[in-house]
mmCIF file of C-alpha atoms and ligand atoms in Angstrom:
data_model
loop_
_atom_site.group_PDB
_atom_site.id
_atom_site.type_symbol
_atom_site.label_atom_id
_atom_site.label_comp_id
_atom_site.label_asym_id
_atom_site.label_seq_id
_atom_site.Cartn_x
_atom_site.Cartn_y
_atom_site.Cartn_z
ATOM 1 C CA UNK A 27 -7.667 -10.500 15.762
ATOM 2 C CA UNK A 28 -6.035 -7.307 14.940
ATOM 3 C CA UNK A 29 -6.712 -5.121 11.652
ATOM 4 C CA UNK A 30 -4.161 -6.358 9.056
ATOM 5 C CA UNK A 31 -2.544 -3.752 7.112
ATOM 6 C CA UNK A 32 -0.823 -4.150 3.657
ATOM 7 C CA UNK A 33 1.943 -1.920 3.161
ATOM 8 C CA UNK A 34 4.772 -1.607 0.023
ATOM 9 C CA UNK A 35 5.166 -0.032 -3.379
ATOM 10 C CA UNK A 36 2.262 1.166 -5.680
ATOM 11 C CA UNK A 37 1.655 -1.887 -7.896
ATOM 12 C CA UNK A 38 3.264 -4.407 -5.044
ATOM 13 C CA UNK A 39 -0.497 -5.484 -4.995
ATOM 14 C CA UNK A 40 -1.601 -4.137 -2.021
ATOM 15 C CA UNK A 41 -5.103 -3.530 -3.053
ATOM 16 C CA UNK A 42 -5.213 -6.732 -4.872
ATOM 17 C CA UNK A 43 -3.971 -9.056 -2.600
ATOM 18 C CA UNK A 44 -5.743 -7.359 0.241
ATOM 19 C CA UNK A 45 -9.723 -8.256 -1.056
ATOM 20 C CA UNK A 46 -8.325 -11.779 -1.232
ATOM 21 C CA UNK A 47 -7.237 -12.060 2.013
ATOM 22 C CA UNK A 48 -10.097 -10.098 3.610
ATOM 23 C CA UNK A 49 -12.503 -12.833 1.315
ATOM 24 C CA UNK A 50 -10.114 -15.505 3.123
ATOM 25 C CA UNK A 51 -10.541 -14.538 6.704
ATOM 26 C CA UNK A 52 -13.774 -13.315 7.036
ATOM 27 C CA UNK A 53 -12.657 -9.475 7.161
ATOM 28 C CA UNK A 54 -13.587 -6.190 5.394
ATOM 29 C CA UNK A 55 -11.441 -4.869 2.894
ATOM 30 C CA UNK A 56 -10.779 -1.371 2.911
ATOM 31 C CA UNK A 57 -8.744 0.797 0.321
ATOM 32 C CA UNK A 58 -7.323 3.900 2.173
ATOM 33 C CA UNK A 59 -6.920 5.699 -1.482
ATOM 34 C CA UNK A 60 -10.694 4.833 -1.755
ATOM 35 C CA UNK A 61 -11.426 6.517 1.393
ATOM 36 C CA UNK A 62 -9.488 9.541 0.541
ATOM 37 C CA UNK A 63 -11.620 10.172 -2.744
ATOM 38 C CA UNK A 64 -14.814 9.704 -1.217
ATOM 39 C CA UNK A 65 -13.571 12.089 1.839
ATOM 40 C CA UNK A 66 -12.364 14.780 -0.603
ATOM 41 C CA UNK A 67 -15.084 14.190 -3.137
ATOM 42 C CA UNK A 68 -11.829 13.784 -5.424
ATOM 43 C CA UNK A 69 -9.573 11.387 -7.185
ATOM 44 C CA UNK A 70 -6.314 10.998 -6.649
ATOM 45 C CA UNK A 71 -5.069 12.701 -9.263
ATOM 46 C CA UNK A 72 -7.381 15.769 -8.586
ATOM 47 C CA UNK A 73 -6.340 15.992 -5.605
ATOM 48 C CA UNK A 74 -2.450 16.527 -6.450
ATOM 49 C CA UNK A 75 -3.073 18.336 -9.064
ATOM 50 C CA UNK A 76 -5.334 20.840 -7.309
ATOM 51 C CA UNK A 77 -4.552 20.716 -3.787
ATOM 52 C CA UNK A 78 -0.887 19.330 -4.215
ATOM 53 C CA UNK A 79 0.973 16.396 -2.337
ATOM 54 C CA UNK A 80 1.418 18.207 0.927
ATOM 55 C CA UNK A 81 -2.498 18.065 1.527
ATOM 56 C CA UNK A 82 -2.827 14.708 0.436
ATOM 57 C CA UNK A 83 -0.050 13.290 2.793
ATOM 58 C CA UNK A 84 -2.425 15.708 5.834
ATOM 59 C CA UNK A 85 -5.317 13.693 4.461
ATOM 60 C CA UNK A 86 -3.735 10.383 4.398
ATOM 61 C CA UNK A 87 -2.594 10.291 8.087
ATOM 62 C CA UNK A 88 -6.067 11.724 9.375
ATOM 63 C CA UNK A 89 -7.656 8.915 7.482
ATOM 64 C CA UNK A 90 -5.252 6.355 8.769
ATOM 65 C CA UNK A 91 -5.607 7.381 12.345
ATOM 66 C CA UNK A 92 -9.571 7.133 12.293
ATOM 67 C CA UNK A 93 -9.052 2.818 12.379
ATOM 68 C CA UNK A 94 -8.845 1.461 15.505
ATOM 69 C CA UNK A 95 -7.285 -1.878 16.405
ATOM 70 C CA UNK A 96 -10.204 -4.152 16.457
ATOM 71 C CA UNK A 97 -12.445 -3.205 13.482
ATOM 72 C CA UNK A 98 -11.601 -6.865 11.326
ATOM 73 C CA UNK A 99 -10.422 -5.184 8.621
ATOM 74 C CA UNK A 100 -7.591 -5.571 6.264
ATOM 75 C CA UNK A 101 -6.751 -2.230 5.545
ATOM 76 C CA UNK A 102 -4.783 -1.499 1.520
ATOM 77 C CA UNK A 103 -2.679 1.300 2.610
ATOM 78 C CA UNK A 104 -1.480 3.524 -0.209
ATOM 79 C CA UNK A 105 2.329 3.191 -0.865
ATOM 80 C CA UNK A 106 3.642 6.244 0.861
ATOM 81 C CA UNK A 107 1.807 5.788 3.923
ATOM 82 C CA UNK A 108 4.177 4.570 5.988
ATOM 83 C CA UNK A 109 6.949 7.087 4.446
ATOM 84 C CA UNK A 110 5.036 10.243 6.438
ATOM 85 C CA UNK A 111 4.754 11.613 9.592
ATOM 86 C CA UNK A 112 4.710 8.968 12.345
ATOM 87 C CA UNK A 113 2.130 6.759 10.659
ATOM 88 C CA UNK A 114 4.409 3.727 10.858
ATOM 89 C CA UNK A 115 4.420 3.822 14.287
ATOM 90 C CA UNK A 116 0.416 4.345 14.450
ATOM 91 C CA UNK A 117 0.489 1.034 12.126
ATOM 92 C CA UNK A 118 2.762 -1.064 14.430
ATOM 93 C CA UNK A 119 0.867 0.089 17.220
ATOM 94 C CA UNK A 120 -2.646 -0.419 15.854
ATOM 95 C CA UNK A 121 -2.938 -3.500 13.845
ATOM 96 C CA UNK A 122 -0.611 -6.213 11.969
ATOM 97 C CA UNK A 123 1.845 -4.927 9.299
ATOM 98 C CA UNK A 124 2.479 -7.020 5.754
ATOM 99 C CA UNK A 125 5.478 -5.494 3.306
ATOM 100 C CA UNK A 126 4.517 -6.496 0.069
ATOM 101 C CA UNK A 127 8.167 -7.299 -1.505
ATOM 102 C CA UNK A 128 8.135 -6.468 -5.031
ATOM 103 C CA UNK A 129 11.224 -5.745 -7.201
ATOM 104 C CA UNK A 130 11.619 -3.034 -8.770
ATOM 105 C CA UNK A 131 12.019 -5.115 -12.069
ATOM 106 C CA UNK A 132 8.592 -6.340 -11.525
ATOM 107 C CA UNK A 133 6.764 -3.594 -10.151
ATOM 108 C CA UNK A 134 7.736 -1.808 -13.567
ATOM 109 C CA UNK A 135 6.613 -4.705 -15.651
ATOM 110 C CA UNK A 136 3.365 -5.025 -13.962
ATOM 111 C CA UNK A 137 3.331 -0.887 -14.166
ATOM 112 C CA UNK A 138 3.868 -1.265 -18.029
ATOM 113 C CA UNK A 139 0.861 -4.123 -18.387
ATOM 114 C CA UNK A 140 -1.546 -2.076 -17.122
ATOM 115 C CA UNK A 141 -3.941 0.108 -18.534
ATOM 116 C CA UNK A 142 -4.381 2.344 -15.130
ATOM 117 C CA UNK A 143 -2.504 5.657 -15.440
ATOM 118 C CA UNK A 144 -4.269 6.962 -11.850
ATOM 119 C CA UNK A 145 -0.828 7.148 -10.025
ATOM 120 C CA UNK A 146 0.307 11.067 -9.715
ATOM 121 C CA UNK A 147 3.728 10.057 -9.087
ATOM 122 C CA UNK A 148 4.451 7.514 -11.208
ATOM 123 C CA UNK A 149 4.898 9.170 -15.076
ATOM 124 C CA UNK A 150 4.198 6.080 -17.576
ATOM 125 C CA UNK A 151 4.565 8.533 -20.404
ATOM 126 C CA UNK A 152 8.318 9.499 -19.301
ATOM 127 C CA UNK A 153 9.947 6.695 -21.185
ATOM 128 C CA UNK A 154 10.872 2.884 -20.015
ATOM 129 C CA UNK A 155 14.360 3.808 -18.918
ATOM 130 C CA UNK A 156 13.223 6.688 -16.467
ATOM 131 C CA UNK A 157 10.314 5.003 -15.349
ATOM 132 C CA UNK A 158 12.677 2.259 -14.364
ATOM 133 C CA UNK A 159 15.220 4.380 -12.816
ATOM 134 C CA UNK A 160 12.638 6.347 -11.057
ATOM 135 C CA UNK A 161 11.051 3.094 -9.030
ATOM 136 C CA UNK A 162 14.252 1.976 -8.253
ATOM 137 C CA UNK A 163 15.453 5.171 -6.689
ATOM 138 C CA UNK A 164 11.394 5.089 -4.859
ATOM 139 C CA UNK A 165 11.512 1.708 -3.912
ATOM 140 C CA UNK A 166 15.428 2.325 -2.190
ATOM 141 C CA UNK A 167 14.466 5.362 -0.135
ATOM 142 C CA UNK A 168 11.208 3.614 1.071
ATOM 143 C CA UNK A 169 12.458 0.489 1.852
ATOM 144 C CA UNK A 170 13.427 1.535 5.634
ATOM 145 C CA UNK A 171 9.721 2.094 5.918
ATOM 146 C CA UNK A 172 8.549 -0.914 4.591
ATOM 147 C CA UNK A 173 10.703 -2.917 6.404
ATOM 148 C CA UNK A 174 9.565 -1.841 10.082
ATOM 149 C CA UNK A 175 6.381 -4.240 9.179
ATOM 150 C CA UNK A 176 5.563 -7.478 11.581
ATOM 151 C CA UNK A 177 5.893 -9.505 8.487
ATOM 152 C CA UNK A 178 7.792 -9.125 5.262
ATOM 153 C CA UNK A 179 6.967 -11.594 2.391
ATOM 154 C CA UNK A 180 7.496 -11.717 -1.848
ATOM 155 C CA UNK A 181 4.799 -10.200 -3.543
ATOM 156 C CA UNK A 182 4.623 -12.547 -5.883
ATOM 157 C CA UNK A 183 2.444 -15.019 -4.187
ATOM 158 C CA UNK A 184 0.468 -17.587 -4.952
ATOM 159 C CA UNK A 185 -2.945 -18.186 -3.996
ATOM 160 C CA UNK A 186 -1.913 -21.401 -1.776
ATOM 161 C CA UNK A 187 0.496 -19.061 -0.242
ATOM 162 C CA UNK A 188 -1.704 -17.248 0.960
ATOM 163 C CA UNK A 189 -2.529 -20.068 3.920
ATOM 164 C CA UNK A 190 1.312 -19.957 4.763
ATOM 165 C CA UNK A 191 0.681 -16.022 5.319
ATOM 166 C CA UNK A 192 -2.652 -16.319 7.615
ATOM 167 C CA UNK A 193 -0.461 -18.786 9.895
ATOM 168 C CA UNK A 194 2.326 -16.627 9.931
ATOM 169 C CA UNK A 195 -0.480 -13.709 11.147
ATOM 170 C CA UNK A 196 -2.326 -16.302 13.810
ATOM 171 C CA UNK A 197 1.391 -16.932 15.124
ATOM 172 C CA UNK A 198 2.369 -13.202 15.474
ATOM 173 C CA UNK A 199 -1.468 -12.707 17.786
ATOM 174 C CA UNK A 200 -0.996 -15.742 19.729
HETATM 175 N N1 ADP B 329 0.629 -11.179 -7.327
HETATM 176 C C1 ADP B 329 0.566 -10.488 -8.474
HETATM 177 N N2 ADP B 329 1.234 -10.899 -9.567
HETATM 178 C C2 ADP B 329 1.204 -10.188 -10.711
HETATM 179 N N3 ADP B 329 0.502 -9.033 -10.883
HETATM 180 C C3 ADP B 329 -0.190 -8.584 -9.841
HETATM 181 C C4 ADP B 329 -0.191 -9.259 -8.572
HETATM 182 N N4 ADP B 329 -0.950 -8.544 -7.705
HETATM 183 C C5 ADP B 329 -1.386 -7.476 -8.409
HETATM 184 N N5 ADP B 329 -0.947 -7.499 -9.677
HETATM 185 C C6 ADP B 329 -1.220 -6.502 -10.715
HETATM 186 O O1 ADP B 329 -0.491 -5.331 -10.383
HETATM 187 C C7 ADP B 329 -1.294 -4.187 -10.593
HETATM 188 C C8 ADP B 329 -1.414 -3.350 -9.358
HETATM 189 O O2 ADP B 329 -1.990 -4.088 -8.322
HETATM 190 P P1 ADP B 329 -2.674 -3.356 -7.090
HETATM 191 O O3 ADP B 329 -3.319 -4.425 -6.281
HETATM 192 O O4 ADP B 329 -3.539 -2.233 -7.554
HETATM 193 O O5 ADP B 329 -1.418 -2.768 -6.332
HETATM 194 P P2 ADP B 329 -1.315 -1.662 -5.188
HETATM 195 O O6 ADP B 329 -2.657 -1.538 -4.515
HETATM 196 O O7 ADP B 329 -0.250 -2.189 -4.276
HETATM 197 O O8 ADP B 329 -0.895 -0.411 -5.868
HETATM 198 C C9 ADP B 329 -2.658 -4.675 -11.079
HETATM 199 O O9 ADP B 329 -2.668 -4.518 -12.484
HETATM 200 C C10 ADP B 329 -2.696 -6.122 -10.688
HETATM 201 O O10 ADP B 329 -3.416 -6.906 -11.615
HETATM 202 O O1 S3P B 330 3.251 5.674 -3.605
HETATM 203 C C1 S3P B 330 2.583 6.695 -3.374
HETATM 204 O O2 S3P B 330 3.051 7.689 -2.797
HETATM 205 C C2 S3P B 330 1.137 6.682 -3.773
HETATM 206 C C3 S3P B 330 0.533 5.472 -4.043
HETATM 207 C C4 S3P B 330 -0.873 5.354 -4.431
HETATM 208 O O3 S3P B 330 -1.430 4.144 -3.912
HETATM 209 P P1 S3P B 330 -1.010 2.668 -4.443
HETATM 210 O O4 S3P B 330 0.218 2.261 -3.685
HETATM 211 O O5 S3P B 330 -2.191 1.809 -4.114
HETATM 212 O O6 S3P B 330 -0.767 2.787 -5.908
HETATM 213 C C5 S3P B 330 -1.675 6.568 -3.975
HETATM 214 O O7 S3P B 330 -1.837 6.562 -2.573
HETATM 215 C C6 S3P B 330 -1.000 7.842 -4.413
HETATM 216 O O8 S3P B 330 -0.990 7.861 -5.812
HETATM 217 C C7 S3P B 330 0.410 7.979 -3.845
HETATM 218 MG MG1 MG B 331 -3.892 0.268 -4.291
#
């Protein structure tokens, strides 16, 4: 079976949802952000800060296009990977694609709930209203990206769900 990669919006629960699935199926879970740090010796908000988005989007893809089809992984991408350069097509062409559907409306409320403020581009301290306006306006202009993935499904899924989306996978590889 082909490496399963999780793609949407930061918070959609890629990273989340990914270690349960890996757990499920007998994969490896792998967290590309994760990757990055370790590779730079950085976190992520280091690395914008010092180095600034354009090296971190170089970074990204070169990490992305180290996996190779058949490694039983299930790969958290972060959520602009598939906005940059051609590494959509490198994901269609290398593994099994999941969007992550969350709303806007949620993705904000589950922004809001937690404590994590590691996300360079999302500003929790600029107010509800902009941080609202701000994913929404995100979450638009990506959604062309999202939705080139093999399969598209509401982030918020239940465990038992989570059987319905393995089927859906086998299907797609059969
Ligand atoms: N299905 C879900 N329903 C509600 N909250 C969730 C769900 N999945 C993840 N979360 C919460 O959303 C936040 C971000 O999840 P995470 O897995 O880190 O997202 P991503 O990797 O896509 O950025 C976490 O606080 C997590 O607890
Ligand atoms: O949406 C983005 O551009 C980003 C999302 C983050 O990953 P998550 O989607 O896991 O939060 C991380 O890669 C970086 O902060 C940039
Ligand atoms: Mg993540």
């Amino acid at each position: 079976m082909k490496n399963i990669f999780l793609v949407g919006m930061p918070s959609s629960g890629k990273s989340t949802l990914g270690r349960q699935l890996a757990k499920a199926i007998g994969y490896k879970f792998v967290d590309m952000d994760e990757l990055i740090e370790r590779h730079e010796n950085q976190t992520i908000p280091e690395i914008f800060k010092w180095n600034g988005e354009n090296h971190f989007r170089e970074i990204e893809s070169k990490i992305l296009k180290q996996f190779s089809p058949n490694q039983k992984l299930v790969i958290a991408t972060g959520g602009g990977v598939p906005c940059f350069f051609d590494n959509m097509d490198f994901i269609k062409a290398n593994g099994i694609s999941v969007f992550l559907n969350v709303q806007p409306e949620d993705l904000f409320k589950r922004i809001k709930l937690s404590d994590a403020n590691n996300r360079p581009l999302i500003n929790k301290s600029s107010g509800n209203q902009a941080l609202f306006e701000d994913l929404k306006k995100r979450y638009q202009t990506r959604l062309p990206f999202y939705m080139r993935a093999d399969i598209k499904i509401d982030g918020n899924i239940e465990v038992q769900q989570l059987l319905w989306l393995l089927d859906e996978i086998n299907e797609k590889q059969s």
